[in-house]
Amino acid sequence: MGRDGTIAIIGAGIAGAAAARRLHDAGHRVVVLDKGRGPGGRMATRRGPDGLRFDHGAQFFTARDPRFAACVEDWTARGIAAPWGGPHRSVGAPGMSAPARDLLAGIDLSCGRAVGRLARAGDGWRLEEADGTALAHGAAFSRVLLTCPSPQGLALLAGCGQDLPGLADVRYAPCWTLMLAHDGPPPFEEPARQDDDPAAVFAWIARDGTKPGREGGGTVVAHAAPAWSRANLEDGADAVAERLVAALQAIVPLGTVRHAAAHRWRYAQVERAVGTPCLFAPETGLGYAGDGCLGPRVEFAYLSGLALAERVLGQAEP
Ligand SMILES: Cc1cc2nc3c(=O)[nH]c(=O)nc-3n(C[C@H](O)[C@H](O)[C@H](O)COP(=O)(O)OP(=O)(O)OC[C@H]3O[C@@H](n4cnc5c(N)ncnc54)[C@H](O)[C@@H]3O)c2cc1C
């Protein structure tokens, strides 16, 4: 099989979406698979009861690099992103996954598909679920670009006896997130509060409903700080939600709590990155992009995806 075949991208977060868009626009056939219900990855919106919605992952993004800034400007002009939460901060609209959805428009995307194994097929690769079921109709791919958090990428690489040097060095802080709906006045004036004290229970408390395109009601998203999240990491979500509600009530007035649930992000924010824009092994066609490469930001994940696409484009014509 030649090197000009279809390219598989594992992960439809912002890194996978950026890589897919660039490769698709350059004329390559691209298939994107994601184990989640929809694209966006950690740029996510969770539905609760009674139509409640919470941006329970990334809260906003900034744009410093001109390539990402141009993208954000375009999203803003088209209503896919909007300013929120302070100078130079934007959010997806009507939810955080909107930018990834936009990048993936017109691209072959399969959600609810967890890649469990990479199997050699000539000089390319086939993708399988963990139980060996073929994915993507058994298609062979010239290249497989991993854009999942590094531990999940490492597991796939180990399963086929491959390695991408540097990937094992990436470290993430976990995060327990509280999603809460309440009746009564807003708990504070400003859209969000940040606390940089590592001993604090919460690193971030947002009035989620103040984001553009969201229902205005009393919804709060609160991220527990890394130390608290680590100390409570293996506890059940219900018990954690209870503890976080009590901790939040001790800080701000919440009135009547109508709904509370907790979500565990095992790999939330990168604490140690590879330090290069992407990883790519031309001899195997395997590559890696994501925030694990450049650091804990939506923008860095986007730029990493773009860098990996450029590496592939530098290797082959469509
Ligand atoms: C709680 C929290 C708060 C944050 N706050 C901010 C913030 O305010 N600002 C900011 O800039 N950044 C923030 N971040 C970080 C930001 O969300 C990430 O840096 C960025 O979204 C990472 O994008 P990515 O594409 O690299 O990875 P992801 O978004 O994680 O995408 C990876 C995708 O791979 C999929 N996947 C994994 N394994 C498999 C498999 N085996 N098969 C198929 N699919 C698979 C996953 O389902 C996922 O969709 C936050 C993150 C969290 C969790």
mmCIF file of N, CA and C and ligand atoms in Angstrom, residues 10-16 33-36 38 40-43 56-62 113-116 147-149 152 156 175 177 223 265 267-269 289-292 295-299 301, ligand 1:
data_model
loop_
_atom_site.group_PDB
_atom_site.id
_atom_site.type_symbol
_atom_site.label_atom_id
_atom_site.label_comp_id
_atom_site.label_asym_id
_atom_site.label_seq_id
_atom_site.Cartn_x
_atom_site.Cartn_y
_atom_site.Cartn_z
ATOM 1 N N ILE A 10 -7.558 9.456 15.331
ATOM 2 C CA ILE A 10 -8.243 8.947 16.521
ATOM 3 C C ILE A 10 -8.397 10.100 17.500
ATOM 4 N N GLY A 11 -9.643 10.529 17.699
ATOM 5 C CA GLY A 11 -9.922 11.644 18.594
ATOM 6 C C GLY A 11 -10.464 12.829 17.816
ATOM 7 N N ALA A 12 -11.649 13.274 18.197
ATOM 8 C CA ALA A 12 -12.289 14.423 17.540
ATOM 9 C C ALA A 12 -12.332 15.624 18.471
ATOM 10 N N GLY A 13 -11.319 15.741 19.342
ATOM 11 C CA GLY A 13 -11.149 16.972 20.110
ATOM 12 C C GLY A 13 -10.608 18.045 19.167
ATOM 13 N N ILE A 14 -10.188 19.170 19.743
ATOM 14 C CA ILE A 14 -9.777 20.290 18.889
ATOM 15 C C ILE A 14 -8.500 19.949 18.113
ATOM 16 N N ALA A 15 -7.614 19.114 18.686
ATOM 17 C CA ALA A 15 -6.385 18.747 17.968
ATOM 18 C C ALA A 15 -6.714 17.871 16.762
ATOM 19 N N GLY A 16 -7.528 16.842 16.982
ATOM 20 C CA GLY A 16 -7.912 15.956 15.882
ATOM 21 C C GLY A 16 -8.691 16.709 14.818
ATOM 22 N N LEU A 33 -12.313 9.088 14.112
ATOM 23 C CA LEU A 33 -13.088 8.237 15.034
ATOM 24 C C LEU A 33 -12.964 8.784 16.445
ATOM 25 N N ASP A 34 -14.069 8.790 17.162
ATOM 26 C CA ASP A 34 -14.023 9.240 18.555
ATOM 27 C C ASP A 34 -14.917 8.347 19.398
ATOM 28 N N LYS A 35 -14.443 8.038 20.593
ATOM 29 C CA LYS A 35 -15.237 7.158 21.463
ATOM 30 C C LYS A 35 -16.400 7.891 22.122
ATOM 31 N N GLY A 36 -16.374 9.206 22.112
ATOM 32 C CA GLY A 36 -17.436 9.985 22.754
ATOM 33 C C GLY A 36 -18.699 10.042 21.904
ATOM 34 N N GLY A 38 -20.094 12.702 20.775
ATOM 35 C CA GLY A 38 -19.988 13.741 19.751
ATOM 36 C C GLY A 38 -18.563 14.269 19.746
ATOM 37 N N GLY A 40 -15.441 17.181 20.059
ATOM 38 C CA GLY A 40 -15.135 18.259 21.010
ATOM 39 C C GLY A 40 -14.174 17.820 22.101
ATOM 40 N N GLY A 41 -14.229 16.539 22.489
ATOM 41 C CA GLY A 41 -13.345 16.059 23.558
ATOM 42 C C GLY A 41 -13.556 16.829 24.836
ATOM 43 N N ARG A 42 -12.469 17.415 25.339
ATOM 44 C CA ARG A 42 -12.575 18.168 26.597
ATOM 45 C C ARG A 42 -13.210 19.551 26.405
ATOM 46 N N MET A 43 -13.473 19.940 25.181
ATOM 47 C CA MET A 43 -14.329 21.121 24.930
ATOM 48 C C MET A 43 -15.735 20.558 24.820
ATOM 49 N N HIS A 56 -18.726 21.488 30.937
ATOM 50 C CA HIS A 56 -18.056 20.917 32.121
ATOM 51 C C HIS A 56 -16.563 20.669 31.921
ATOM 52 N N GLY A 57 -16.044 20.942 30.722
ATOM 53 C CA GLY A 57 -14.601 20.821 30.497
ATOM 54 C C GLY A 57 -13.983 22.206 30.381
ATOM 55 N N ALA A 58 -13.302 22.443 29.251
ATOM 56 C CA ALA A 58 -12.659 23.752 29.046
ATOM 57 C C ALA A 58 -13.679 24.863 29.199
ATOM 58 N N GLN A 59 -13.263 25.963 29.828
ATOM 59 C CA GLN A 59 -14.185 27.055 30.132
ATOM 60 C C GLN A 59 -14.147 28.178 29.116
ATOM 61 N N PHE A 60 -12.973 28.413 28.567
ATOM 62 C CA PHE A 60 -12.825 29.479 27.567
ATOM 63 C C PHE A 60 -11.524 29.208 26.834
ATOM 64 N N PHE A 61 -11.300 29.908 25.742
ATOM 65 C CA PHE A 61 -9.999 29.801 25.097
ATOM 66 C C PHE A 61 -9.470 31.178 24.746
ATOM 67 N N THR A 62 -8.150 31.253 24.690
ATOM 68 C CA THR A 62 -7.464 32.474 24.310
ATOM 69 C C THR A 62 -6.751 32.202 22.990
ATOM 70 N N ARG A 113 -17.145 5.366 18.722
ATOM 71 C CA ARG A 113 -16.245 4.322 18.225
ATOM 72 C C ARG A 113 -14.917 4.405 18.973
ATOM 73 N N ALA A 114 -14.725 3.509 19.943
ATOM 74 C CA ALA A 114 -13.474 3.484 20.708
ATOM 75 C C ALA A 114 -12.477 2.578 20.006
ATOM 76 N N VAL A 115 -11.368 3.134 19.599
ATOM 77 C CA VAL A 115 -10.322 2.329 18.975
ATOM 78 C C VAL A 115 -9.585 1.588 20.096
ATOM 79 N N GLY A 116 -9.541 0.262 19.995
ATOM 80 C CA GLY A 116 -8.895 -0.532 21.035
ATOM 81 C C GLY A 116 -7.568 -1.118 20.594
ATOM 82 N N THR A 147 -4.804 11.514 18.651
ATOM 83 C CA THR A 147 -4.972 12.843 19.272
ATOM 84 C C THR A 147 -5.713 12.716 20.600
ATOM 85 N N CYS A 148 -5.637 11.551 21.208
ATOM 86 C CA CYS A 148 -6.257 11.338 22.521
ATOM 87 C C CYS A 148 -5.244 11.712 23.606
ATOM 88 N N PRO A 149 -5.676 11.849 24.869
ATOM 89 C CA PRO A 149 -4.692 12.071 25.936
ATOM 90 C C PRO A 149 -3.603 10.997 25.895
ATOM 91 N N GLN A 152 -3.878 7.187 26.810
ATOM 92 C CA GLN A 152 -4.709 6.395 25.891
ATOM 93 C C GLN A 152 -3.953 6.131 24.588
ATOM 94 N N LEU A 156 -2.522 2.323 22.984
ATOM 95 C CA LEU A 156 -2.706 1.865 21.601
ATOM 96 C C LEU A 156 -1.348 1.537 20.966
ATOM 97 N N CYS A 175 -9.208 16.416 37.314
ATOM 98 C CA CYS A 175 -10.141 17.460 37.782
ATOM 99 C C CYS A 175 -11.515 16.860 38.027
ATOM 100 N N THR A 177 -15.271 17.931 38.418
ATOM 101 C CA THR A 177 -16.094 19.087 38.046
ATOM 102 C C THR A 177 -17.482 18.947 38.643
ATOM 103 N N HIS A 223 -14.759 23.806 39.035
ATOM 104 C CA HIS A 223 -13.675 22.830 38.898
ATOM 105 C C HIS A 223 -12.911 22.738 40.219
ATOM 106 N N TRP A 265 -12.574 14.143 35.386
ATOM 107 C CA TRP A 265 -11.643 14.198 34.257
ATOM 108 C C TRP A 265 -10.330 13.617 34.767
ATOM 109 N N TYR A 267 -7.728 12.954 32.954
ATOM 110 C CA TYR A 267 -6.642 13.684 32.269
ATOM 111 C C TYR A 267 -7.204 15.048 31.892
ATOM 112 N N ALA A 268 -7.101 16.001 32.792
ATOM 113 C CA ALA A 268 -7.757 17.292 32.554
ATOM 114 C C ALA A 268 -6.797 18.284 31.921
ATOM 115 N N GLN A 269 -5.809 18.711 32.691
ATOM 116 C CA GLN A 269 -4.909 19.752 32.193
ATOM 117 C C GLN A 269 -3.474 19.254 32.273
ATOM 118 N N ALA A 289 -0.714 14.169 18.228
ATOM 119 C CA ALA A 289 -0.924 15.608 18.469
ATOM 120 C C ALA A 289 -1.917 15.757 19.602
ATOM 121 N N GLY A 290 -1.867 16.890 20.253
ATOM 122 C CA GLY A 290 -2.798 17.150 21.359
ATOM 123 C C GLY A 290 -2.144 18.104 22.332
ATOM 124 N N ASP A 291 -2.871 18.432 23.403
ATOM 125 C CA ASP A 291 -2.292 19.372 24.369
ATOM 126 C C ASP A 291 -1.082 18.772 25.076
ATOM 127 N N GLY A 292 -0.928 17.453 25.012
ATOM 128 C CA GLY A 292 0.254 16.795 25.586
ATOM 129 C C GLY A 292 1.544 17.265 24.930
ATOM 130 N N GLY A 295 1.128 21.942 25.720
ATOM 131 C CA GLY A 295 0.679 22.449 27.011
ATOM 132 C C GLY A 295 -0.830 22.553 27.120
ATOM 133 N N PRO A 296 -1.287 22.939 28.322
ATOM 134 C CA PRO A 296 -2.698 22.801 28.706
ATOM 135 C C PRO A 296 -3.609 23.909 28.208
ATOM 136 N N ARG A 297 -3.763 23.997 26.910
ATOM 137 C CA ARG A 297 -4.672 25.027 26.400
ATOM 138 C C ARG A 297 -5.312 24.542 25.126
ATOM 139 N N VAL A 298 -6.525 24.981 24.898
ATOM 140 C CA VAL A 298 -7.227 24.702 23.648
ATOM 141 C C VAL A 298 -6.354 25.159 22.474
ATOM 142 N N GLU A 299 -5.806 26.357 22.589
ATOM 143 C CA GLU A 299 -4.996 26.893 21.491
ATOM 144 C C GLU A 299 -3.803 25.986 21.193
ATOM 145 N N ALA A 301 -3.509 22.802 21.767
ATOM 146 C CA ALA A 301 -3.971 21.543 21.166
ATOM 147 C C ALA A 301 -4.276 21.753 19.678
HETATM 148 C C1 LIG B 1 -11.887 20.658 33.479
HETATM 149 C C2 LIG B 1 -11.060 21.255 32.378
HETATM 150 C C3 LIG B 1 -10.918 22.635 32.277
HETATM 151 C C4 LIG B 1 -10.168 23.189 31.255
HETATM 152 N N1 LIG B 1 -10.125 24.542 31.117
HETATM 153 C C5 LIG B 1 -9.506 25.084 30.041
HETATM 154 C C6 LIG B 1 -9.614 26.470 29.774
HETATM 155 O O1 LIG B 1 -10.341 27.204 30.447
HETATM 156 N N2 LIG B 1 -8.931 26.968 28.706
HETATM 157 C C7 LIG B 1 -8.177 26.177 27.881
HETATM 158 O O2 LIG B 1 -7.587 26.682 26.912
HETATM 159 N N3 LIG B 1 -8.080 24.848 28.112
HETATM 160 C C8 LIG B 1 -8.733 24.290 29.158
HETATM 161 N N4 LIG B 1 -8.688 22.942 29.366
HETATM 162 C C9 LIG B 1 -7.804 22.133 28.527
HETATM 163 C C10 LIG B 1 -8.402 21.903 27.146
HETATM 164 O O3 LIG B 1 -9.716 21.415 27.271
HETATM 165 C C11 LIG B 1 -7.539 20.884 26.417
HETATM 166 O O4 LIG B 1 -6.195 21.324 26.409
HETATM 167 C C12 LIG B 1 -7.960 20.646 24.974
HETATM 168 O O5 LIG B 1 -9.355 20.649 24.824
HETATM 169 C C13 LIG B 1 -7.355 19.316 24.539
HETATM 170 O O6 LIG B 1 -7.750 19.005 23.216
HETATM 171 P P1 LIG B 1 -7.228 17.657 22.555
HETATM 172 O O7 LIG B 1 -7.821 17.590 21.206
HETATM 173 O O8 LIG B 1 -5.750 17.587 22.688
HETATM 174 O O9 LIG B 1 -7.776 16.466 23.482
HETATM 175 P P2 LIG B 1 -9.274 16.045 23.823
HETATM 176 O O10 LIG B 1 -10.165 17.213 23.788
HETATM 177 O O11 LIG B 1 -9.190 15.254 25.082
HETATM 178 O O12 LIG B 1 -9.687 15.090 22.619
HETATM 179 C C14 LIG B 1 -9.285 13.745 22.576
HETATM 180 C C15 LIG B 1 -10.408 12.905 22.029
HETATM 181 O O13 LIG B 1 -9.937 11.558 21.881
HETATM 182 C C16 LIG B 1 -11.022 10.694 22.141
HETATM 183 N N5 LIG B 1 -10.459 9.365 22.441
HETATM 184 C C17 LIG B 1 -9.655 9.016 23.470
HETATM 185 N N6 LIG B 1 -9.326 7.716 23.386
HETATM 186 C C18 LIG B 1 -9.940 7.241 22.264
HETATM 187 C C19 LIG B 1 -9.996 5.953 21.638
HETATM 188 N N7 LIG B 1 -9.333 4.908 22.127
HETATM 189 N N8 LIG B 1 -10.728 5.815 20.501
HETATM 190 C C20 LIG B 1 -11.423 6.873 19.981
HETATM 191 N N9 LIG B 1 -11.399 8.114 20.546
HETATM 192 C C21 LIG B 1 -10.669 8.288 21.664
HETATM 193 C C22 LIG B 1 -11.751 11.338 23.300
HETATM 194 O O14 LIG B 1 -13.102 10.894 23.359
HETATM 195 C C23 LIG B 1 -11.620 12.816 22.952
HETATM 196 O O15 LIG B 1 -12.766 13.295 22.261
HETATM 197 C C24 LIG B 1 -9.482 22.348 30.348
HETATM 198 C C25 LIG B 1 -9.632 20.976 30.438
HETATM 199 C C26 LIG B 1 -10.442 20.431 31.420
HETATM 200 C C27 LIG B 1 -10.673 18.951 31.451
#
